mmCIF file of C-alpha atoms in Angstrom:
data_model
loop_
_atom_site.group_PDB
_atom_site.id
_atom_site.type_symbol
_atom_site.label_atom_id
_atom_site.label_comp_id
_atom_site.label_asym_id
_atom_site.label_seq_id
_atom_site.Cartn_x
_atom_site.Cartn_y
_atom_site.Cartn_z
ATOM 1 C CA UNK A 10 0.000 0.000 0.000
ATOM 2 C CA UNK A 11 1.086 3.403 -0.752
ATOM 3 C CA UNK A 12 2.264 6.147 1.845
ATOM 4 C CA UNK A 13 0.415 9.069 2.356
ATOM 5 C CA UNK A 14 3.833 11.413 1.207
ATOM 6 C CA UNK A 15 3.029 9.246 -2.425
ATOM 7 C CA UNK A 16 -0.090 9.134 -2.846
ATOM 8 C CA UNK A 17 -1.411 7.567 -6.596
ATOM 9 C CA UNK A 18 -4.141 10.658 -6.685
ATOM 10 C CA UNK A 19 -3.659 13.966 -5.552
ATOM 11 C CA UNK A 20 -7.415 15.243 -5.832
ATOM 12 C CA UNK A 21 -7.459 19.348 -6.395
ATOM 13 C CA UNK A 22 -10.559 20.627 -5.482
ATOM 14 C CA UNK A 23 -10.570 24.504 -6.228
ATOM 15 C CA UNK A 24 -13.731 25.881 -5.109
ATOM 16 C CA UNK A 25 -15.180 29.421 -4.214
ATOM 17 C CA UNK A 26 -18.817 30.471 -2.627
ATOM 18 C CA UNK A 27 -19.749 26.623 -2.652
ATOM 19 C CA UNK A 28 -21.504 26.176 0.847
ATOM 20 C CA UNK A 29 -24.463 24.533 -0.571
ATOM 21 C CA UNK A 30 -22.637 21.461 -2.324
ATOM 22 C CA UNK A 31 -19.024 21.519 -0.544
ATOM 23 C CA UNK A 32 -20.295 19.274 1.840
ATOM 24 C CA UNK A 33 -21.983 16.995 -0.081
ATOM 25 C CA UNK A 34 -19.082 17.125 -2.303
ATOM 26 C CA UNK A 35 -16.642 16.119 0.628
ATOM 27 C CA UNK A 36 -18.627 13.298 1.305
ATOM 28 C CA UNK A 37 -18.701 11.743 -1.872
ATOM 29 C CA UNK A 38 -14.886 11.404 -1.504
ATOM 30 C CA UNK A 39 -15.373 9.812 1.972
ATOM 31 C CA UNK A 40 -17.240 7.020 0.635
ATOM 32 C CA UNK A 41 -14.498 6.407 -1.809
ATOM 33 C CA UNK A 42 -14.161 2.546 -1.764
ATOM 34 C CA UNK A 43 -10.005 3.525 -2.899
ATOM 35 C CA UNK A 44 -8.069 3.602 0.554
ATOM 36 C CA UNK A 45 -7.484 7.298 1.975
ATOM 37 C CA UNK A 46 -3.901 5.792 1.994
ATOM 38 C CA UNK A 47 -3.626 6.053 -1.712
ATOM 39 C CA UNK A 48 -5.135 9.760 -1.907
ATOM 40 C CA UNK A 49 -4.905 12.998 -1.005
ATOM 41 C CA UNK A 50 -7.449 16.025 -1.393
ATOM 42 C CA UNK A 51 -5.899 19.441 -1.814
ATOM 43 C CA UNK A 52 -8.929 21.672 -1.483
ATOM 44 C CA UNK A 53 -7.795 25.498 -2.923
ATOM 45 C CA UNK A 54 -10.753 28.432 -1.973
ATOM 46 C CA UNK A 55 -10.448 31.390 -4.154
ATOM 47 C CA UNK A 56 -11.537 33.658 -0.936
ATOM 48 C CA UNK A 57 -15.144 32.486 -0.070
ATOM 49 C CA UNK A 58 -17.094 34.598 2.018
ATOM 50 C CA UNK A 59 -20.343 32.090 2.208
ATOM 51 C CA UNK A 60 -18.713 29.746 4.915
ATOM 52 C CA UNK A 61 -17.326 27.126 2.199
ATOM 53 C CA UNK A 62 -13.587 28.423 3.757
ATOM 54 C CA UNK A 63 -15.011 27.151 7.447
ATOM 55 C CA UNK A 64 -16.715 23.751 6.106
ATOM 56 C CA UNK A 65 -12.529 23.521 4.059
ATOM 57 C CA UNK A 66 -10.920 24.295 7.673
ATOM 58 C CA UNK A 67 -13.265 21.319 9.723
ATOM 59 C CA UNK A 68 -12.777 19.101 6.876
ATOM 60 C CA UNK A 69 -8.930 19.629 6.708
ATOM 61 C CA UNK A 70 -8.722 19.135 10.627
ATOM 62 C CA UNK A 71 -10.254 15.897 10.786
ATOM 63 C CA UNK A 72 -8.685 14.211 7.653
ATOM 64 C CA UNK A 73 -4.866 13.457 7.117
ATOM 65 C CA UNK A 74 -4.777 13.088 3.780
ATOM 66 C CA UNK A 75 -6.808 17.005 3.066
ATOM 67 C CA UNK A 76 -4.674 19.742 2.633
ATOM 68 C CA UNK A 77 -6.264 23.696 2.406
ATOM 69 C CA UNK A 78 -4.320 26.183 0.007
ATOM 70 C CA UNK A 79 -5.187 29.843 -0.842
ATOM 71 C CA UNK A 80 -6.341 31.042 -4.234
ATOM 72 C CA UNK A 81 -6.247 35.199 -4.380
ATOM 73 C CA UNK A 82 -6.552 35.001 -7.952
ATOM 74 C CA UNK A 83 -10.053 33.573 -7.270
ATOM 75 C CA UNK A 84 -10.630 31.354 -10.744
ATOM 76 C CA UNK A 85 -10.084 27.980 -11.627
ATOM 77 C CA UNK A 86 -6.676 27.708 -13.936
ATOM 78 C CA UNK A 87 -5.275 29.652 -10.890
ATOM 79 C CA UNK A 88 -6.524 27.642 -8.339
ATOM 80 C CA UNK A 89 -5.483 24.130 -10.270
ATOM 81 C CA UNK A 90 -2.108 25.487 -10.103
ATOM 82 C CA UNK A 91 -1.783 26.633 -6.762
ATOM 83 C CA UNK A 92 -3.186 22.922 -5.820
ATOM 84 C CA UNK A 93 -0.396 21.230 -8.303
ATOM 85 C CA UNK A 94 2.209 22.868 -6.456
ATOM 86 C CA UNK A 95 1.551 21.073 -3.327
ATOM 87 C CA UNK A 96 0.457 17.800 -4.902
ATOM 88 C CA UNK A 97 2.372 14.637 -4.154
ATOM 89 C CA UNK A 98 0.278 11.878 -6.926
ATOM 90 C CA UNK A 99 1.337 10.426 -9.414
ATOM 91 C CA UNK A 100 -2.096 11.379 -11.018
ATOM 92 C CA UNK A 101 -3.740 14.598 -10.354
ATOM 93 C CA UNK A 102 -7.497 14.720 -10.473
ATOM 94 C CA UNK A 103 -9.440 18.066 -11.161
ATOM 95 C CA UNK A 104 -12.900 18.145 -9.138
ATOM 96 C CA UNK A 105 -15.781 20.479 -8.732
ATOM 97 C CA UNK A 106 -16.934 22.207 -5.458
ATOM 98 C CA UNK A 107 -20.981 21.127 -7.038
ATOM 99 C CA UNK A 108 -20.028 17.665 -7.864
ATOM 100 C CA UNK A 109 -20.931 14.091 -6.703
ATOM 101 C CA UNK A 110 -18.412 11.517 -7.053
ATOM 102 C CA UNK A 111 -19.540 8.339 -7.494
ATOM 103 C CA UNK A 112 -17.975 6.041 -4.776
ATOM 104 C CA UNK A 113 -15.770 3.470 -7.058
ATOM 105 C CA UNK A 114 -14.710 6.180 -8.961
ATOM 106 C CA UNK A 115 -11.281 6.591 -7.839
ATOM 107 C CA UNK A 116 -10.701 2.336 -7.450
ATOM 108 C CA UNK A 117 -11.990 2.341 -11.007
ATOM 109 C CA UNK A 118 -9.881 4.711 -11.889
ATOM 110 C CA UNK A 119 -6.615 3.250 -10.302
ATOM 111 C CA UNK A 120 -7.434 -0.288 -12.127
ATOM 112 C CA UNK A 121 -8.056 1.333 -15.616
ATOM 113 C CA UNK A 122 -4.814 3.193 -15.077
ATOM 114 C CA UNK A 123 -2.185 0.021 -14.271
ATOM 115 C CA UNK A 124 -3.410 -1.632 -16.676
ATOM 116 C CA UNK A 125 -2.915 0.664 -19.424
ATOM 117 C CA UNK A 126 0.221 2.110 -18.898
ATOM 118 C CA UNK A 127 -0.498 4.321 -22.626
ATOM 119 C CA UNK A 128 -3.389 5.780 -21.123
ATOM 120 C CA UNK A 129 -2.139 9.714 -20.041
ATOM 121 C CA UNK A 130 -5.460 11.390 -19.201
ATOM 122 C CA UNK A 131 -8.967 9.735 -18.712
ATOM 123 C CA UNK A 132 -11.932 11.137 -17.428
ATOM 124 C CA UNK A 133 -15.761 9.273 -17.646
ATOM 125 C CA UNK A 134 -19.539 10.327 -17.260
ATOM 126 C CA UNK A 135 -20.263 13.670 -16.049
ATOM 127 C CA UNK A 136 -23.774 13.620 -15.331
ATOM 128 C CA UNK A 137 -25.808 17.290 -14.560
ATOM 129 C CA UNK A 138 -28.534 17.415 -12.487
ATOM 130 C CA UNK A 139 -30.686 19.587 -10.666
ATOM 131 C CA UNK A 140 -32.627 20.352 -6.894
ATOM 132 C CA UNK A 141 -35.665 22.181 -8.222
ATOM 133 C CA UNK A 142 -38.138 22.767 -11.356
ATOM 134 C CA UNK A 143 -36.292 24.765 -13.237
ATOM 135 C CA UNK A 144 -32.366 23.196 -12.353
ATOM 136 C CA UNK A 145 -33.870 19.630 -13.656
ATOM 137 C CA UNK A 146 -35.163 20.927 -16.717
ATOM 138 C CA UNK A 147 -31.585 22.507 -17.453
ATOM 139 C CA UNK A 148 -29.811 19.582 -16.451
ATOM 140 C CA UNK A 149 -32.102 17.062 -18.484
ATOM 141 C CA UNK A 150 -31.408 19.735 -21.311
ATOM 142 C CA UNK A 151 -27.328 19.715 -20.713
ATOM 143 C CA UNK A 152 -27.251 16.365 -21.004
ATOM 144 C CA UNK A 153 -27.810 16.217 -24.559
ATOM 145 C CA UNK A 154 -25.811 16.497 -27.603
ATOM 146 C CA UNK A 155 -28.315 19.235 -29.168
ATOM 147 C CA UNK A 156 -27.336 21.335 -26.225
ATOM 148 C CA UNK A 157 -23.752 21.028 -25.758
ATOM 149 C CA UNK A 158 -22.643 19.582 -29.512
ATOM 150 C CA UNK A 159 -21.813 16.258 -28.746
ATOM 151 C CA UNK A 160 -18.888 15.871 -26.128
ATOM 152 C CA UNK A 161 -18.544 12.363 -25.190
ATOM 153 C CA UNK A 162 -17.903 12.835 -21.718
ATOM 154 C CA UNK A 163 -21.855 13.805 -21.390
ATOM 155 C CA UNK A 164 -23.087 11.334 -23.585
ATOM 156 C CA UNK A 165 -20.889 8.316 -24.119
ATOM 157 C CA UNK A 166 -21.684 5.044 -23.026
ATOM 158 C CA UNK A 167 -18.411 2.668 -24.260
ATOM 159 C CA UNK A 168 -15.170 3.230 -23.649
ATOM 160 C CA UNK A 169 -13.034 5.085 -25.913
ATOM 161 C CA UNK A 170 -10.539 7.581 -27.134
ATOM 162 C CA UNK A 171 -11.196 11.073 -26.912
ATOM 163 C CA UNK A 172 -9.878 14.477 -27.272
ATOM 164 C CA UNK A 173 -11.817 15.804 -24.250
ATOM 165 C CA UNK A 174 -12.911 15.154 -20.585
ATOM 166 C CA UNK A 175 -14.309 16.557 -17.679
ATOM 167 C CA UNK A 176 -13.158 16.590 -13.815
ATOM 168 C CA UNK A 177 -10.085 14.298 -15.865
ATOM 169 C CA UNK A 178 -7.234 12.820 -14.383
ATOM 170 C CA UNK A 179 -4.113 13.496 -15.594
ATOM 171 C CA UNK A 180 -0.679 11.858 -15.234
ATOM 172 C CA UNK A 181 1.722 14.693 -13.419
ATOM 173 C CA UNK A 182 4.385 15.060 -15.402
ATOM 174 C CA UNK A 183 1.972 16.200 -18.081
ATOM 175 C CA UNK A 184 2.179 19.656 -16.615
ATOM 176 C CA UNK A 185 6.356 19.379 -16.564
ATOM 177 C CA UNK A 186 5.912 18.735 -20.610
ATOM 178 C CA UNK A 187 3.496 20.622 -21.657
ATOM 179 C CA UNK A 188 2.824 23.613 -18.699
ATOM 180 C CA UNK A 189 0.495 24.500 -15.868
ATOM 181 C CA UNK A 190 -2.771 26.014 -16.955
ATOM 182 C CA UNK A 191 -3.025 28.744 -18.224
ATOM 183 C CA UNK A 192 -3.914 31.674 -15.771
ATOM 184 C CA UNK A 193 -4.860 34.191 -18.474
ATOM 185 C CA UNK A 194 -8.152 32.064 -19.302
ATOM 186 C CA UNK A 195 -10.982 33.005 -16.507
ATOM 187 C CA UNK A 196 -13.004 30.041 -18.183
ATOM 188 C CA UNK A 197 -12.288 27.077 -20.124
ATOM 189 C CA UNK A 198 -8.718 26.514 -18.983
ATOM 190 C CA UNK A 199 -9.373 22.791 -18.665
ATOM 191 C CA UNK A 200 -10.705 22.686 -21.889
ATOM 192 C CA UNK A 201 -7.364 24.174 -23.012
ATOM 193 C CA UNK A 202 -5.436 22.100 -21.486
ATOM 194 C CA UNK A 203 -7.210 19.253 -22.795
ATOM 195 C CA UNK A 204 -5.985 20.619 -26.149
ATOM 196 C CA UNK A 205 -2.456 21.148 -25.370
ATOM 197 C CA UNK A 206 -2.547 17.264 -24.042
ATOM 198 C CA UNK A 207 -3.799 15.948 -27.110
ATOM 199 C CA UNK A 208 -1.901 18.066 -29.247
ATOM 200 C CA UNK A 209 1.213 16.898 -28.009
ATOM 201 C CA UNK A 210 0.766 12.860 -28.912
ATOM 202 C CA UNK A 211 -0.881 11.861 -25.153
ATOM 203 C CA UNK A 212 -3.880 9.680 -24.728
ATOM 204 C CA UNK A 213 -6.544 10.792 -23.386
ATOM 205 C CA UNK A 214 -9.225 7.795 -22.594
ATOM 206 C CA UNK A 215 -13.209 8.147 -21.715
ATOM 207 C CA UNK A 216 -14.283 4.823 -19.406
ATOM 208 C CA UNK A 217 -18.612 5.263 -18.873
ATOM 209 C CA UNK A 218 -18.420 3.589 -15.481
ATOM 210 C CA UNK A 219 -16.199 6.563 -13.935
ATOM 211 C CA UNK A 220 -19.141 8.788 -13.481
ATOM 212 C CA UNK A 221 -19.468 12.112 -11.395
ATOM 213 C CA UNK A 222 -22.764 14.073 -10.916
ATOM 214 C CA UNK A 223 -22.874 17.905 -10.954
ATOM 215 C CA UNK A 224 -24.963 20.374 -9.604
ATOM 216 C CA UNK A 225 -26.035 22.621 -12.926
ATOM 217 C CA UNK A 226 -26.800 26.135 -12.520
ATOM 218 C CA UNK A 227 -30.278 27.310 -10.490
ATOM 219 C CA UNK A 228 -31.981 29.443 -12.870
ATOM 220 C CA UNK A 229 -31.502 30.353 -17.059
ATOM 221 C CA UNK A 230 -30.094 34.087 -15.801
ATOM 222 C CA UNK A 231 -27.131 31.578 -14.431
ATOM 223 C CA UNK A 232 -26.862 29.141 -17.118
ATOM 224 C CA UNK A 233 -27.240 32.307 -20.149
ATOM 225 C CA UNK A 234 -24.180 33.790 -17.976
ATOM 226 C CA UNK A 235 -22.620 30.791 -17.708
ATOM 227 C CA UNK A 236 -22.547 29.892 -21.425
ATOM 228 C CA UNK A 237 -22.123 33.251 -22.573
ATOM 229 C CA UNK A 238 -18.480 33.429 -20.312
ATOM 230 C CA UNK A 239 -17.674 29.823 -22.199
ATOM 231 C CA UNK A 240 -18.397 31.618 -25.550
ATOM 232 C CA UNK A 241 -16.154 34.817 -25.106
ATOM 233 C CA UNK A 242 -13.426 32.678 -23.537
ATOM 234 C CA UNK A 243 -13.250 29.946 -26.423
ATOM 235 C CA UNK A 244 -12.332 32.646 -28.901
ATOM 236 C CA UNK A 245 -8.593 33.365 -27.039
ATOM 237 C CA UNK A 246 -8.377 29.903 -26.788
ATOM 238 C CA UNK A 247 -9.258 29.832 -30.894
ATOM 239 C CA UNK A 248 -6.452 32.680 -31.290
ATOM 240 C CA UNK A 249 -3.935 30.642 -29.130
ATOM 241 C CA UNK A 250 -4.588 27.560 -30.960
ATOM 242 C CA UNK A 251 -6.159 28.206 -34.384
ATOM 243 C CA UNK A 252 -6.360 24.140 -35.123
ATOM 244 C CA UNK A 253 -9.000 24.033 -31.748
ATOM 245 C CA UNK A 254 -11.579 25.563 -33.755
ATOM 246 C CA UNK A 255 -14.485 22.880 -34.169
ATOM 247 C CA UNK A 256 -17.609 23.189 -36.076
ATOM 248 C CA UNK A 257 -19.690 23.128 -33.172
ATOM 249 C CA UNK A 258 -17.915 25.669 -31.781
ATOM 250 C CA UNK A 259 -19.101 28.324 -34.201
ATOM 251 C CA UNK A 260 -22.930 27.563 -35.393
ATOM 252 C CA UNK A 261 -24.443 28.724 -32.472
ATOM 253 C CA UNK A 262 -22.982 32.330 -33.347
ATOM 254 C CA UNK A 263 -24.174 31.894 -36.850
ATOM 255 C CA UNK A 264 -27.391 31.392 -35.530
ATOM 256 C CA UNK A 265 -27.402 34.605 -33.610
ATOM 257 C CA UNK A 266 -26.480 36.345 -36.702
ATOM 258 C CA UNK A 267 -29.098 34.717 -38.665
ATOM 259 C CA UNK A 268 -31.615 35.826 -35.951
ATOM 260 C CA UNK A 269 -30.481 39.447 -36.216
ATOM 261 C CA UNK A 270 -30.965 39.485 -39.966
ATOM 262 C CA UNK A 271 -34.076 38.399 -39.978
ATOM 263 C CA UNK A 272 -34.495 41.986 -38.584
ATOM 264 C CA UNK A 273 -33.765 42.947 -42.024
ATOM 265 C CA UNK A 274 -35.171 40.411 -43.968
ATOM 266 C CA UNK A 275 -38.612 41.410 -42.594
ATOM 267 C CA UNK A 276 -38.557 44.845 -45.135
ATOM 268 C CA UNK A 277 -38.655 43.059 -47.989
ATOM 269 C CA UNK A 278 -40.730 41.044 -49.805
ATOM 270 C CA UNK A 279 -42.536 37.771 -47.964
ATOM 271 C CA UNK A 280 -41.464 35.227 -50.757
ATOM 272 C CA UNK A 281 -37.979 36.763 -49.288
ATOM 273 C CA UNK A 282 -38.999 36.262 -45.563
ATOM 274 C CA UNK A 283 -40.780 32.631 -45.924
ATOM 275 C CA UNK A 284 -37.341 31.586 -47.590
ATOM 276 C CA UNK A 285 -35.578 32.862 -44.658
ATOM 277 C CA UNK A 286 -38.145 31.994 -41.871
ATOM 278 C CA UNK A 287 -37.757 28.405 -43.129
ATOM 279 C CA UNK A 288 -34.590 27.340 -40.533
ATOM 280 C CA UNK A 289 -36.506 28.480 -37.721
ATOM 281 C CA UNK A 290 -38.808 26.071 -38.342
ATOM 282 C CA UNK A 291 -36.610 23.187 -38.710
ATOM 283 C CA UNK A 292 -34.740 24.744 -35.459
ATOM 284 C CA UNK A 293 -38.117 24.561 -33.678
ATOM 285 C CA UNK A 294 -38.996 20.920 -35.022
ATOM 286 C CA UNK A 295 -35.011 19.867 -33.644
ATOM 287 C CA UNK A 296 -36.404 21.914 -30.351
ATOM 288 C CA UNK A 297 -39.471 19.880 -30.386
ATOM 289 C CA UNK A 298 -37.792 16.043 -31.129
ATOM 290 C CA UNK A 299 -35.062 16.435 -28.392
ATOM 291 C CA UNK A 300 -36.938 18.070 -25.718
ATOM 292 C CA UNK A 301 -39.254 14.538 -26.191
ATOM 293 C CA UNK A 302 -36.167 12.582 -25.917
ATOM 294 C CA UNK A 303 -34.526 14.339 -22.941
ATOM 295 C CA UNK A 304 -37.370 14.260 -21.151
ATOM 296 C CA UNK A 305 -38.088 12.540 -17.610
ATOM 297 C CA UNK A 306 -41.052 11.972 -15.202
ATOM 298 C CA UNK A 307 -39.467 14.438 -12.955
ATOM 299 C CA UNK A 308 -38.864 17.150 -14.861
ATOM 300 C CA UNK A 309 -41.035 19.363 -16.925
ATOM 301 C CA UNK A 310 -40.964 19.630 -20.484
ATOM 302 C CA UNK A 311 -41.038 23.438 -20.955
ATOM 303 C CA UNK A 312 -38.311 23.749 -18.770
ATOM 304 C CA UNK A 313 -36.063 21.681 -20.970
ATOM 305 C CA UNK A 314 -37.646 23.080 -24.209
ATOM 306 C CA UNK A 315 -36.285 26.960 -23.234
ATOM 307 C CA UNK A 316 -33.227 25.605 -22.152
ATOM 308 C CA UNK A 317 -31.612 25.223 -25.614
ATOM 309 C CA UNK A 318 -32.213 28.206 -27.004
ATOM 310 C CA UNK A 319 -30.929 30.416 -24.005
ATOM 311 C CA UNK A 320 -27.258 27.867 -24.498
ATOM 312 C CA UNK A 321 -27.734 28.324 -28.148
ATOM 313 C CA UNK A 322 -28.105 32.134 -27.883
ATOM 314 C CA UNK A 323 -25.933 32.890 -24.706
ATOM 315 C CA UNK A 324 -22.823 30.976 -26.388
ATOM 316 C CA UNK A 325 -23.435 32.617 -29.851
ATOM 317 C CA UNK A 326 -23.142 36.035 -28.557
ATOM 318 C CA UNK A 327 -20.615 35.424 -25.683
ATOM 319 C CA UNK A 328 -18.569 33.822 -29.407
ATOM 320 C CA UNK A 329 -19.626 36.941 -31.355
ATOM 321 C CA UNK A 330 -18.486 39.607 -28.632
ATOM 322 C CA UNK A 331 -14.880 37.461 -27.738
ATOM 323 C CA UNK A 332 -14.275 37.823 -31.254
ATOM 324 C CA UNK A 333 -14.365 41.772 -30.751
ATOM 325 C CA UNK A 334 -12.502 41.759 -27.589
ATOM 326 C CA UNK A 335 -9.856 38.821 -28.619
ATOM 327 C CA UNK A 336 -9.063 40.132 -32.556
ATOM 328 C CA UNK A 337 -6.062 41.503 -31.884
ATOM 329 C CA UNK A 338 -4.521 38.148 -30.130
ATOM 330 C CA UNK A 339 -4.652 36.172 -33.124
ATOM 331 C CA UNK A 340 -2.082 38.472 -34.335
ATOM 332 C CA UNK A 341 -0.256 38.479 -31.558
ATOM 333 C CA UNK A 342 -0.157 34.939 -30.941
ATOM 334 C CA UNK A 343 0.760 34.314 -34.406
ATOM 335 C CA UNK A 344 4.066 36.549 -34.503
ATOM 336 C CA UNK A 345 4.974 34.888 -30.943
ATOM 337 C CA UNK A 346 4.859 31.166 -32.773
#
């Protein structure tokens, strides 16, 4: 069995204003079936003020393997890091302050991982879901590839290789070839770093039964800001790496446009304006088909049905206005390649 100074997992848990889950979140880890000999939790609070710090300071007192760090930056890529400098794994493992854990997860994990020495990064299910009416109906809505454009971490169900994860684990020298994450990105970073893993020959690995369960966002004024913010940011990534740039990435802006010009479209003639009305009703009919199949007993269907189009809109114009704000890097990262 392993010491506690080398540990397989070093679990980095960065977390700010998270009173509501942290607890929950804490005690998903406690029921890992993995022995707390082989893991340690480095929880990293980017200056809570809600009482998350105080449920981080109990927790940290009454388990060996929990350390506390400081985040002043107070976002994620800067809170990673802070928790990477401290961490004695082999493996890191990135978690979320809203997140369930599934108790085999990091057992799981360990087996996958000896017995594919290739395997450099893997991650598994990540599963939203919601307390109330309107939380379900996003989550059921999340959960879909009409929503979120098909990564396989929220829809796969065999095991495979992938250019993506989420709440991954990652082998640690990863970050002494390829770099910590980068600070500049206040959303996204992991996403980024997923690139720079991939683009530099590792293998990244999706395994269904390593699922985690995450708290989605309250309210559509939360998720809108939420996907807007994922939106602006994916644009510096784009200008950082112009090969990151999927498909996916960009129709939800060209919808927005196409929106807007309809604007225009209505002066002119209405042979001109049924032509162009046309995709909104075969965007409707897509609305219609996958609210049916994302639906659940629990959760109400008009709930699910709005969802799409606030991610579809919010992420189109968070893409539209990073492109204003983030022009000039493409330039700039270009002459610095």
């Amino acid at each position: 069995m392993a010491k506690l100074n080398s540990p397989f997992f070093s679990i980095i848990l960065a977390f700010r204003n998270e009173k509501a889950f942290l607890e929950d979140c804490l005690d998903s880890f406690d029921r890992q079936t993995l022995p707390k000999e082989m893991w340690e939790i480095i929880l990293v609070d980017g200056c809570s003020d809600d009482g998350s710090r105080e449920i981080a300071d109990n927790y940290v007192k009454t388990h060996h393997n929990a350390k506390l760090v400081d985040n002043p930056a107070m976002i994620a890529t800067a809170g990673w890091n802070r928790g990477l400098q401290v961490a004695l794994g082999k493996y890191f493992c990135l978690a979320s302050g809203h997140s369930i854990t599934d108790k085999h997860f990091l057992l799981k994990a360990k087996e996958i991982l000896e017995n594919n020495e290739d395997i450099h990064a893997l991650g598994g299910r990540v599963i939203k879901i919601g307390l109330n009416n309107i939380s379900k109906g996003i989550a059921a809505a999340t959960n879909t590839t009409f929503a979120m454009g098909g990564s396989y971490y929220r829809i796969g169900n065999k095991p495979r290789k992938v250019n993506v994860i989420g709440n991954g684990i990652y082998l640690r020298k990863l970050v002494d070839m390829i770099g910590l994450y980068d600070e500049s990105l206040k959303r996204s970073g992991d996403w980024e770093f997923n690139y720079r893993v991939c683009a530099n020959g590792f293998n990244m690995y999706f395994d269904p039964e390593l699922r985690i369960k995450v708290f989605t966002r309250a309210d559509y004024k939360s998720i809108f800001i939420q996907q807007f913010r994922t939106g602006f940011w994916k644009v510096k990534i784009w200008a950082k790496h112009p090969r990151s740039l999927l498909l996916r990435h960009v129709i939800p802006s060209l919808f927005v446009l196409w929106l807007l010009l309809i604007l225009f479209v209505l002066f002119f003639n209405k042979i001109i304006l049924t032509v162009w009305l046309l995709p909104l009703l075969l965007y409707i009919f897509a609305l219609m088909i996958n609210t049916i199949k994302a639906y659940k007993e629990d959760v109400r269907w008009y709930y699910v049905m709005l969802t799409f189009p606030v991610i579809h809109i919010a992420y189109g114009l968070g893409f539209i206005a990073g492109l204003f704000r983030w022009w000039k890097c493409f330039k700039i990262f270009k002459e610095s390649e």
